[in-house]
Tab-separated table of C-alpha atoms and ligand atoms in Angstrom:
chain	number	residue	atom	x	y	z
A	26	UNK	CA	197.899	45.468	-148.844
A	27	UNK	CA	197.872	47.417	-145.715
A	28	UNK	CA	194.497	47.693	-143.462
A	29	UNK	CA	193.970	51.314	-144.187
A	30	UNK	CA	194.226	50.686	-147.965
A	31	UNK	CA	192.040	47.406	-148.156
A	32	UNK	CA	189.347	49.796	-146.116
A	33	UNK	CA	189.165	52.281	-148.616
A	34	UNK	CA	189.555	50.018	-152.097
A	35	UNK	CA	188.651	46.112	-151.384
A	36	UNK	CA	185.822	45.340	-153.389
A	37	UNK	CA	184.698	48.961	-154.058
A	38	UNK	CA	186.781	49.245	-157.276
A	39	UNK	CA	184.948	51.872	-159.991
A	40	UNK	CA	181.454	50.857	-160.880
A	41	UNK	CA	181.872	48.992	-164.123
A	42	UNK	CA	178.233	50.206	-165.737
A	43	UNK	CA	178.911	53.959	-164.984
A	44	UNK	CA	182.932	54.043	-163.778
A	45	UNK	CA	181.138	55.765	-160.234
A	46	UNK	CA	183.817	55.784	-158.071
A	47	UNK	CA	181.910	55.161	-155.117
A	48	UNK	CA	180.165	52.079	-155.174
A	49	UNK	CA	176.314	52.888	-156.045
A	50	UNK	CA	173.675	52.410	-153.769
A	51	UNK	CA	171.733	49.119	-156.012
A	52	UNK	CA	168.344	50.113	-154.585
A	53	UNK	CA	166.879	46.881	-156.151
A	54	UNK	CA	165.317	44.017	-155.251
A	55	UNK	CA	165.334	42.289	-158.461
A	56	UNK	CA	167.485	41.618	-161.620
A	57	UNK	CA	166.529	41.002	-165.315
A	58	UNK	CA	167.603	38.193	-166.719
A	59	UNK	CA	169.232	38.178	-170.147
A	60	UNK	CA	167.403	34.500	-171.065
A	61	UNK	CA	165.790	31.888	-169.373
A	62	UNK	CA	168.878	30.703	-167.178
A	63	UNK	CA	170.807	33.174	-167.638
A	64	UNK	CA	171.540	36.202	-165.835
A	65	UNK	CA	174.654	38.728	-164.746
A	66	UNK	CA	175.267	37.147	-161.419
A	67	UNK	CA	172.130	38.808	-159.309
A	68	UNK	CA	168.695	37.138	-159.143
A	69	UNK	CA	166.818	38.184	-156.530
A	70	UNK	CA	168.344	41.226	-153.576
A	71	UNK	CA	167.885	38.455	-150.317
A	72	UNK	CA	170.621	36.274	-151.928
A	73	UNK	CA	172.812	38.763	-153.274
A	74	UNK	CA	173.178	42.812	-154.047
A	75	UNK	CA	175.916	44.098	-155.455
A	76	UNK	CA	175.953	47.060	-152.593
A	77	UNK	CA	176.041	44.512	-150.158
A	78	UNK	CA	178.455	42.443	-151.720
A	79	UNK	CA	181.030	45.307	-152.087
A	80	UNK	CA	181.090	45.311	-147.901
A	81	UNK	CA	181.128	41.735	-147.762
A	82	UNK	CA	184.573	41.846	-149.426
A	83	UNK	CA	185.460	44.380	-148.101
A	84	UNK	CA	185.247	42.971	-144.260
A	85	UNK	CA	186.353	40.061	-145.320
A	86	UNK	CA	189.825	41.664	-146.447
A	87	UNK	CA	189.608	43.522	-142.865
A	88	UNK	CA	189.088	40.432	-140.936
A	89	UNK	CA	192.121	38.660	-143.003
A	90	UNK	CA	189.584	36.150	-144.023
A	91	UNK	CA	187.994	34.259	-147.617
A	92	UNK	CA	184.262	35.284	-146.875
A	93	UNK	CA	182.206	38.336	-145.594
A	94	UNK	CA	178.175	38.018	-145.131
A	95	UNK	CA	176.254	40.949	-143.939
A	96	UNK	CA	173.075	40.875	-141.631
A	97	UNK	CA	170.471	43.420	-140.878
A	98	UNK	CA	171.643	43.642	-137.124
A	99	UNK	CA	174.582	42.202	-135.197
A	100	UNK	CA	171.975	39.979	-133.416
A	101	UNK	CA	170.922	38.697	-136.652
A	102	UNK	CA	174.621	37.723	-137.613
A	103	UNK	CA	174.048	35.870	-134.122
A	104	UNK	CA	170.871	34.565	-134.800
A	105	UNK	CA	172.740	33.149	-138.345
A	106	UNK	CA	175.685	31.396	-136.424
A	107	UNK	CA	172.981	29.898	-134.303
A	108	UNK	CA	170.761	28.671	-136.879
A	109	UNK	CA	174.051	26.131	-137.643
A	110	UNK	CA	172.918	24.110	-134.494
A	111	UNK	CA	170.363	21.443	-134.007
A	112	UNK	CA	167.774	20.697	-131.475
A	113	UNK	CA	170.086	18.735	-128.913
A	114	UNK	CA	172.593	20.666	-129.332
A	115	UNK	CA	175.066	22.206	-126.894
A	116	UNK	CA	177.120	25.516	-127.215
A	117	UNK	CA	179.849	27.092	-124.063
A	118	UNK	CA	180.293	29.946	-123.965
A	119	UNK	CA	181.913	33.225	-122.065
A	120	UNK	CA	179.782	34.388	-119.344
A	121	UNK	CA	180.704	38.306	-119.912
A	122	UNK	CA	177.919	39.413	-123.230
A	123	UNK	CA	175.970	41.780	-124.780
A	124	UNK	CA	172.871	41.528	-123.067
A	125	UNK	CA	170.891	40.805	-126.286
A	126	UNK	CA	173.620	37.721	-126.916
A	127	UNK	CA	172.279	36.535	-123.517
A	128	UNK	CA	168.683	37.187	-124.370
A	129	UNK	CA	169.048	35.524	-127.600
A	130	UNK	CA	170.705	32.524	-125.977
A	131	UNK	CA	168.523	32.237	-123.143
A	132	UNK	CA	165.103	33.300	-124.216
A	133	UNK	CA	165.309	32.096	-128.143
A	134	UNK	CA	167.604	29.605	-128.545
A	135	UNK	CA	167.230	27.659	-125.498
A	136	UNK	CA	163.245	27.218	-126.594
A	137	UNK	CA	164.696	24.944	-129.385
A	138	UNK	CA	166.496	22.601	-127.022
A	139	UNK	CA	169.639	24.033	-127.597
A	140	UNK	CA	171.904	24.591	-124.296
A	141	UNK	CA	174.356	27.546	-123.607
A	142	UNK	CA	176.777	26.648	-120.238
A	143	UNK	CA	178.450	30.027	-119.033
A	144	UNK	CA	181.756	30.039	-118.032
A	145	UNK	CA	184.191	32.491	-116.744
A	146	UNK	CA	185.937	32.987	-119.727
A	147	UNK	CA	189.326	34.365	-117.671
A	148	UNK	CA	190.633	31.058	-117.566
A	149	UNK	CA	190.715	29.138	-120.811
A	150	UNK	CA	190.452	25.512	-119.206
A	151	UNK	CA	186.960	26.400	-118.255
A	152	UNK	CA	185.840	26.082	-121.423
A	153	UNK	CA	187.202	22.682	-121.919
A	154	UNK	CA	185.682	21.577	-118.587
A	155	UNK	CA	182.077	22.282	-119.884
A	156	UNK	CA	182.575	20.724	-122.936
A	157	UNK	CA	180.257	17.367	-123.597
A	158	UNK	CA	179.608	15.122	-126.430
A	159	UNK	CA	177.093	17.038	-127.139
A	160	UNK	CA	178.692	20.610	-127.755
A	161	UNK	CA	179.388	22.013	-130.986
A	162	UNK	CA	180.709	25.510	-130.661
A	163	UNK	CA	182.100	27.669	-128.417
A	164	UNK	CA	180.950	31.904	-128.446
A	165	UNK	CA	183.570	34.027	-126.886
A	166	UNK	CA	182.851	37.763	-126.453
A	167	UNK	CA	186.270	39.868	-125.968
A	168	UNK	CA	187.100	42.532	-125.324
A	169	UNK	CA	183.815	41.802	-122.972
A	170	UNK	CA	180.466	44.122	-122.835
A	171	UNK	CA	179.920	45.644	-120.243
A	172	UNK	CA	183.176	44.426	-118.038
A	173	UNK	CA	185.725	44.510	-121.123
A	174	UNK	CA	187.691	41.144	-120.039
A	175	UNK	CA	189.309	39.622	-122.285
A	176	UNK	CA	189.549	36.373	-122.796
A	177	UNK	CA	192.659	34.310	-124.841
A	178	UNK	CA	191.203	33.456	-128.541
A	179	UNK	CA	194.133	31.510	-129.330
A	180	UNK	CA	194.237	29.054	-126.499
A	181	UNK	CA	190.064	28.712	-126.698
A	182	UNK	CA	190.722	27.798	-130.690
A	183	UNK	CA	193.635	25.003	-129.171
A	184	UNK	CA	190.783	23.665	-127.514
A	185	UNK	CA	188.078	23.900	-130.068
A	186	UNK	CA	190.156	22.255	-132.398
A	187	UNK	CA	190.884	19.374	-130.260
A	188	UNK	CA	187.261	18.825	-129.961
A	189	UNK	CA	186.231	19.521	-133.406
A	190	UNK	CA	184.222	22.240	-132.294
A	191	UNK	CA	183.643	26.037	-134.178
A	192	UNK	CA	184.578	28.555	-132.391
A	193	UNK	CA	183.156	31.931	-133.206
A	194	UNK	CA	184.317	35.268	-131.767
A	195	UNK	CA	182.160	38.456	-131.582
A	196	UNK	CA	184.587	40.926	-132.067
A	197	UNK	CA	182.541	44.057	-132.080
A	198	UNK	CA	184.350	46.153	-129.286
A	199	UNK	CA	187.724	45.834	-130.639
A	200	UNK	CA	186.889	46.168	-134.372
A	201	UNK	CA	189.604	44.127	-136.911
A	202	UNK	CA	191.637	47.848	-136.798
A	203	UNK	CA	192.842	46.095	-133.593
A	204	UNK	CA	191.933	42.391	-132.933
A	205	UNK	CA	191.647	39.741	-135.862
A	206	UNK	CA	190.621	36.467	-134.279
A	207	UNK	CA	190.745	34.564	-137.435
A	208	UNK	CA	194.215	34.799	-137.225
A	209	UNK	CA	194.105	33.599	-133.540
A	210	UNK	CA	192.337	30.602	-134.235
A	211	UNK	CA	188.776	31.039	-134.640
A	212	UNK	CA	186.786	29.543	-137.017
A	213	UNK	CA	183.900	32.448	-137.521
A	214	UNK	CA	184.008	36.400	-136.624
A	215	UNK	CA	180.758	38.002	-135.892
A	216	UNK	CA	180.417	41.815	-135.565
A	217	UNK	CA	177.621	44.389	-134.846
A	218	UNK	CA	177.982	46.766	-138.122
A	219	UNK	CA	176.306	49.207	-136.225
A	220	UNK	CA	179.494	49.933	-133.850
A	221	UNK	CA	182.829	51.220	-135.032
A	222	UNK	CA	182.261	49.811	-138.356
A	223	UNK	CA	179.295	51.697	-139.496
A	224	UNK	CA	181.046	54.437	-136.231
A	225	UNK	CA	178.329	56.997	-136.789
A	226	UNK	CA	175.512	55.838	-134.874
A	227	UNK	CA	173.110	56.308	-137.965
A	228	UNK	CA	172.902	52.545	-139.087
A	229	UNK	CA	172.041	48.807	-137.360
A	230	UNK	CA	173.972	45.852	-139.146
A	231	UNK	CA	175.491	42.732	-138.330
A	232	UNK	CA	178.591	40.460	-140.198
A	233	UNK	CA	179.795	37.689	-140.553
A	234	UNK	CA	183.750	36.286	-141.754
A	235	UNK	CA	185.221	33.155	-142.108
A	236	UNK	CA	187.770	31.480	-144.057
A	237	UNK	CA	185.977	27.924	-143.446
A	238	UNK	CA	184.378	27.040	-147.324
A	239	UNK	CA	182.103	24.478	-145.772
A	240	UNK	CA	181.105	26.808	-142.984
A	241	UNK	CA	180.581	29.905	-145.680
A	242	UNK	CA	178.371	28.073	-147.716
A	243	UNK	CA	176.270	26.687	-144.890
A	244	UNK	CA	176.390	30.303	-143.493
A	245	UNK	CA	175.612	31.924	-147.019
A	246	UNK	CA	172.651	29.198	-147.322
A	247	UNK	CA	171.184	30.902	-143.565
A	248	UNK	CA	171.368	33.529	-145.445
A	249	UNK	CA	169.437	33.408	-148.090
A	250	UNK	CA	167.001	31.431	-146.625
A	251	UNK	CA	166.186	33.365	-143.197
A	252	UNK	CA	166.119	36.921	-145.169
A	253	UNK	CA	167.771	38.480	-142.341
A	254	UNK	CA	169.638	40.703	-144.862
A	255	UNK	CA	170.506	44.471	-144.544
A	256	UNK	CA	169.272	46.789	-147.600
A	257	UNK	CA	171.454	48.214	-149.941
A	258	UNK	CA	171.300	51.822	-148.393
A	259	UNK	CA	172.548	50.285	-144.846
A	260	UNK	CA	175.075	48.385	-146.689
A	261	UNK	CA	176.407	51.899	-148.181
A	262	UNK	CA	176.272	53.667	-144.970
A	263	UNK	CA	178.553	50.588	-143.212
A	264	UNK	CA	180.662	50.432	-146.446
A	265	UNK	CA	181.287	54.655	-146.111
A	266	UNK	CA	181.754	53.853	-142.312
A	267	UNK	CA	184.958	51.796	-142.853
A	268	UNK	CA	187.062	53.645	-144.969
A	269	UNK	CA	187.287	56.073	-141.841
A	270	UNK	CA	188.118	53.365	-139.372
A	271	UNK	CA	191.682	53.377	-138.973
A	272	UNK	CA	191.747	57.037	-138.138
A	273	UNK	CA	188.941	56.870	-136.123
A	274	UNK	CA	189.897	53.721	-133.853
A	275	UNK	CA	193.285	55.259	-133.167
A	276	UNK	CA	191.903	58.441	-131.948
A	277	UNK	CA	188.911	56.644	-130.020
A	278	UNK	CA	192.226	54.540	-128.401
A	279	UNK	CA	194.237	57.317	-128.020
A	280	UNK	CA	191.060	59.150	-126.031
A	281	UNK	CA	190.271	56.481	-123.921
A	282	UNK	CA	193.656	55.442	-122.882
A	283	UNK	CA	193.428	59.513	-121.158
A	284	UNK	CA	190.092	58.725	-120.038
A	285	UNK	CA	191.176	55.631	-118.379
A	286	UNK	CA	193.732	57.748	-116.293
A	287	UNK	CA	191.840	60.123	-115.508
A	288	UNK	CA	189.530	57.867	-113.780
A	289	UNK	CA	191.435	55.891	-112.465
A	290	UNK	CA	192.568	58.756	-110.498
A	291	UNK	CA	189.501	60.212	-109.370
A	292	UNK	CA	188.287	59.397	-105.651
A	293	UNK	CA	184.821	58.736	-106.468
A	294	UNK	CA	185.895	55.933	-108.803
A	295	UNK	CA	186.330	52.513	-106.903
A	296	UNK	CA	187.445	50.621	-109.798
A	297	UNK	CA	188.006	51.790	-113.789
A	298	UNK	CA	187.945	48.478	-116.246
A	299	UNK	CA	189.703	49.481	-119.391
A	300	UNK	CA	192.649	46.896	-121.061
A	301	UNK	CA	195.188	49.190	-121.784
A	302	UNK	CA	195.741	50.287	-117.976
A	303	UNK	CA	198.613	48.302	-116.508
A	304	UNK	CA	196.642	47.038	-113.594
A	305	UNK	CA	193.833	45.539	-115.899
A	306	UNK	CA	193.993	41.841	-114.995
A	307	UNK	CA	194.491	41.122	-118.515
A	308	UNK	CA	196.370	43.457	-119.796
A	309	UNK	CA	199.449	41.227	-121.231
A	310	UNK	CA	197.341	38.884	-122.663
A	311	UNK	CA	195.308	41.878	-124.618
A	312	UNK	CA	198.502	43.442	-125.678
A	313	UNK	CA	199.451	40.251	-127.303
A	314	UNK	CA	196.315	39.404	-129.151
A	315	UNK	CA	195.460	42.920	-129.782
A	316	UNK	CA	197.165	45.663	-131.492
A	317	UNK	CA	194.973	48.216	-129.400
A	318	UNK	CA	192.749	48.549	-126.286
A	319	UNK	CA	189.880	50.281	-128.019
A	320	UNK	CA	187.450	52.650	-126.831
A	321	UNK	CA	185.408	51.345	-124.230
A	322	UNK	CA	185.744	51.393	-120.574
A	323	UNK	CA	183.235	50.464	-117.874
A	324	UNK	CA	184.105	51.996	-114.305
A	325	UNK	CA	182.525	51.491	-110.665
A	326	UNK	CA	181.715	54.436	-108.893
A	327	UNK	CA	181.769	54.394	-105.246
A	328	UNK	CA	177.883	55.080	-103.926
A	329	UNK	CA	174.641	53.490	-105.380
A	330	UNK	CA	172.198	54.520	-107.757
A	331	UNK	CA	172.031	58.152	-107.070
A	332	UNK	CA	175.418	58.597	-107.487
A	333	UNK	CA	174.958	56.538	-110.845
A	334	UNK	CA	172.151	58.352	-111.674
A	335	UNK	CA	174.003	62.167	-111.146
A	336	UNK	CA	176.610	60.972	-113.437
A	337	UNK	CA	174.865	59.664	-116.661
A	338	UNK	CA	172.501	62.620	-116.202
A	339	UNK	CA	175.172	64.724	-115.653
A	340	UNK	CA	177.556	64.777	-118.502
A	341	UNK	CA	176.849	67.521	-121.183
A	342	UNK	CA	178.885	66.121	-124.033
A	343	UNK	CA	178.411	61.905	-123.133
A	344	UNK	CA	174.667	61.167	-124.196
A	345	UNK	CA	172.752	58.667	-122.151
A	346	UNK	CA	172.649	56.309	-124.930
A	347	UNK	CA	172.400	52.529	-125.808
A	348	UNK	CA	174.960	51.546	-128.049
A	349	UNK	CA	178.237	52.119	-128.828
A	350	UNK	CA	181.602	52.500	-131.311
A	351	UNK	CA	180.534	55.752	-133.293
A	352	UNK	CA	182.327	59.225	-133.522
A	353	UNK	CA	180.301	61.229	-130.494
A	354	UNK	CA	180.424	59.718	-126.744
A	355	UNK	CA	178.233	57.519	-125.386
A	356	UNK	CA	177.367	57.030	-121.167
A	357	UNK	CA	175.148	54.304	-119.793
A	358	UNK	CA	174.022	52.396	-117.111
A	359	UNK	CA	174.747	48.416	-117.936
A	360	UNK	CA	172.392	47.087	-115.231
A	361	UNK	CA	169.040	49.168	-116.321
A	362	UNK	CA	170.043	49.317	-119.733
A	363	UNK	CA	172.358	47.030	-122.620
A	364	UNK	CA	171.698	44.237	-119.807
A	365	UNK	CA	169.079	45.093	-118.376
A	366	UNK	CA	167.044	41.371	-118.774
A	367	UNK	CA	170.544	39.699	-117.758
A	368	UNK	CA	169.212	37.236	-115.309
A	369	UNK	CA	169.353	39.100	-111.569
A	370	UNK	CA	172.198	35.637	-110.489
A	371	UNK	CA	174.083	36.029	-113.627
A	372	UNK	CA	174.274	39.626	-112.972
A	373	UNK	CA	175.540	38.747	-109.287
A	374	UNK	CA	177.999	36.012	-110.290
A	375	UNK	CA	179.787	38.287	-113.331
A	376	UNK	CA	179.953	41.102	-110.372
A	377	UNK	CA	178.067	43.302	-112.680
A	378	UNK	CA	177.433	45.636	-110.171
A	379	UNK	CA	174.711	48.797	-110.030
A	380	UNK	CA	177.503	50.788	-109.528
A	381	UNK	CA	178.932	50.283	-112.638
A	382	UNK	CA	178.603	52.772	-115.657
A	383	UNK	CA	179.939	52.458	-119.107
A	384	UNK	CA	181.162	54.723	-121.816
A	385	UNK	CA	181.792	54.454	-125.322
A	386	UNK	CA	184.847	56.970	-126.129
A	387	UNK	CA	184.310	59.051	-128.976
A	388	UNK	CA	186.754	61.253	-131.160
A	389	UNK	CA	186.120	64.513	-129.686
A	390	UNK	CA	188.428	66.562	-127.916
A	391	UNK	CA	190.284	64.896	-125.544
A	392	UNK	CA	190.316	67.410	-122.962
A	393	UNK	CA	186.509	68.361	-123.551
A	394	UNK	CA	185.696	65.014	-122.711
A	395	UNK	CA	187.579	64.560	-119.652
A	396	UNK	CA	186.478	67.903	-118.676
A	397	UNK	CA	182.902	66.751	-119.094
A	398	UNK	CA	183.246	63.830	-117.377
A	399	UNK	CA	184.873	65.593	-114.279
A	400	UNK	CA	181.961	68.263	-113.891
A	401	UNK	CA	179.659	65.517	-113.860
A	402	UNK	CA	182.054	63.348	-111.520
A	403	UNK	CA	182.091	66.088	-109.441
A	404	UNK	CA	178.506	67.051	-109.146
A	405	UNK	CA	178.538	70.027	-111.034
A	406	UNK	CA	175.932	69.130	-113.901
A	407	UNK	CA	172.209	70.031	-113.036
A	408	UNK	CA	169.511	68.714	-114.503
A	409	UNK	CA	168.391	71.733	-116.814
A	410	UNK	CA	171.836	71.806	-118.379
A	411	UNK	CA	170.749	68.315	-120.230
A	412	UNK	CA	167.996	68.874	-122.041
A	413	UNK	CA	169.079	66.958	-124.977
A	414	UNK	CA	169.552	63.225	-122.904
A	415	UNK	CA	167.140	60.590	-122.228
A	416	UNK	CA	165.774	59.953	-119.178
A	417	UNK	CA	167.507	56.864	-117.502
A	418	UNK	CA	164.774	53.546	-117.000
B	508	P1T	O1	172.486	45.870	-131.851
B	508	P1T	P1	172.977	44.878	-132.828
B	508	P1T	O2	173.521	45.465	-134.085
B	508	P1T	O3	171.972	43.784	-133.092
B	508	P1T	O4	174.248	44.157	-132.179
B	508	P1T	C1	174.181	43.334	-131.072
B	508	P1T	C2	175.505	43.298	-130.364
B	508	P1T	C3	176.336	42.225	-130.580
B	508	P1T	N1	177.532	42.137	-129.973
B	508	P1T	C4	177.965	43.094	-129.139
B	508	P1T	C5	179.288	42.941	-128.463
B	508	P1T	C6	177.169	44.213	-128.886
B	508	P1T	O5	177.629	45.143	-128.049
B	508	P1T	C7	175.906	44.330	-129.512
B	508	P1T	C8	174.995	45.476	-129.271
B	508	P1T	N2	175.319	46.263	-128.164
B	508	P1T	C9	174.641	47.362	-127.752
B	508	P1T	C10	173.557	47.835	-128.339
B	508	P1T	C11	175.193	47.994	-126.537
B	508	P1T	O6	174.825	49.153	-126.234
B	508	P1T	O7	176.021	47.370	-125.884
């Protein structure tokens, strides 16, 4: 079945009570049983809802893999993989994250004697060189947040493999419309629901696939026994979210490949980070484990902070907005905001620079967006022509 159709029809087949042909929103947290023992397959809403259960299949069929498990944030998909570890415990892992990864590695994780080793994830052989007897999984981010590098899934699972070790890729920025890592090797996919999944920017949600039956019912048992489950309306909204992605990631792609130009282009722009341009470092390697660059692109203006600062206040139709992955445009500031309590020598060493801004491309007009972006490039927005933004911390 192709990805467009699985979208729209895996597990979300007619309601069998009521023949709905959307799948109903089970706003329950409880089940009757028929007897003592015996019930239709739901207990209890933290182990299983059949709302829930719809988009676990369904991302499962997305991600070309046996088992979906949805979380009430991406960080709590995370949190889940995490919870697989023991005190003692070692983990390597890409040194380009989500800010919240690294807080949750650093600041969480690390408290239960569990150690994360950064590597530049560029060069696969790093990640064998940090390996120790102690290591038991390997996190790779890619396409990257906030630098989108992208590192090689399929020679990172060679190594994994050779060392017994799980490797689990958050694939969040490219979405499975274009990257499916389970195919490339890896062992678990994690995503943040709340991105181009859910891709309206009205839901928080995390997932996790894998094909691995031991790993699935170890996850599935984190599951249930954490509670860090989404409810059955967030579940819906994710579910309603997918059957658009297709159309949506190819016009988010075909947007920010323009946008990408466009920048690169302009003189106030030192350096535009996006893999679909030619002169991205890895743009081979993403255009053979991807079918698509995506819609994200972090660029470097030339300048410091005011310059930053009369950009992301600037733009009329980008908000100045956390987040990412839904249908309306998205500017922000990496260093004050996704990664903001990033460590100030991790910051240095990843060359994630003050001067760097990021934007999450949405599906509007092409030309309205690049047009927005110029005025503000340009230093033609003033400050009473943004009434509707946040102010930037
Ligand atoms: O926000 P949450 O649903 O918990 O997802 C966390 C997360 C995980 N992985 C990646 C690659 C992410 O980008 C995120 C969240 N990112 C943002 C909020 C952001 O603005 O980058």
């Amino acid at each position: 079945m192709e990805f467009e159709t699985k979208a729209i029809h895996m597990g979300q087949e007619p309601d069998k009570a009521t023949g709905a042909t959307i799948t109903p929103i089970y706003q329950t947290s409880t089940y009757t049983h028929d007897a003592l023992g015996k019930h239709k397959g739901y207990d209890y809403s933290r182990a299983d809802n059949p709302t829930r259960h719809a988009l676990e299949v369904a991302l499962a069929s997305l991600e070309n893999g046996k088992y979906g498990l949805c979380f009430a944030s991406g960080l709590a998909a995370t949190s889940t993989v995490l919870n697989l570890l023991k005190a003692g415990d070692e983990v390597v892992t890409g040194d380009d994250l989500y800010g919240g990864t690294v807080r949750l590695f650093d600041k969480i994780y690390s408290n239960f004697n569990i150690k994360f080793t950064y590597v530049d994830g560029t060069n696969p052989k790093n990640f064998e060189s940090a390996i120790t007897g102690k290591t038991k999984l390997i996190w790779l981010e890619t396409p990257t947040n906030p630098l989108l590098r992208v590192f090689d899934i399929n020679e990172v699972s060679k190594i994994a493999k050779a060392k017994k070790l799980i490797l689990a890729v958050d694939n969040t920025f490219a979405s499975p419309y274009f990257q499916k890592p389970l195919d490339l090797g890896a062992d678990i996919v994690v995503h943040s629901t709340t991105k181009y999944l859910g891709g309206h920017s009205d839901v928080v949600g995390g997932a996790i696939i894998t094909s691995n039956n031991d790993l699935f019912e170890e996850l599935k048992f984190i599951q249930k026994s954490v509670g860090a489950i989404p409810g059955p309306f967030d579940s819906w909204l994710v579910l309603r979210g997918i059957k658009t992605l297709a159309v949506r990631m190819k016009k988010h792609e075909e947007n920010a490949m323009q946008i990408a130009e466009f920048l690169s282009n302009h003189p106030k722009i030192k350096k535009v980070n996006y893999p679909g341009l030619k002169s991205h470092p890895q743009y081979e390697l993403a255009k053979k484990q991807m079918t698509g660059f995506g819609g994200m692109i972090s660029f470097e203006v030339n300048g410091g902070i005011d310059t930053v600062k009369k950009i992301v206040e600037g733009t009329k139709l980008f908000a100045l907005a956390e987040s990412l992955g839904g249908v309306e445009s998205l500017i922000g500031h990496p260093v004050t905001m996704t990664h903001a309590e990033v460590p100030e020598e991790h910051k240095e060493k990843l060359g994630l620079s003050e001067g760097l801004i990021r934007i999450s491309v949405g599906i509007e007009g092409t030309n309205d967006l690049i047009n927005d972006l110029k005025q503000a490039l340009d230093g033609k927005g003033s400050s009473s022509t943004k009434n509707n933004k946040a102010i930037v911390v």
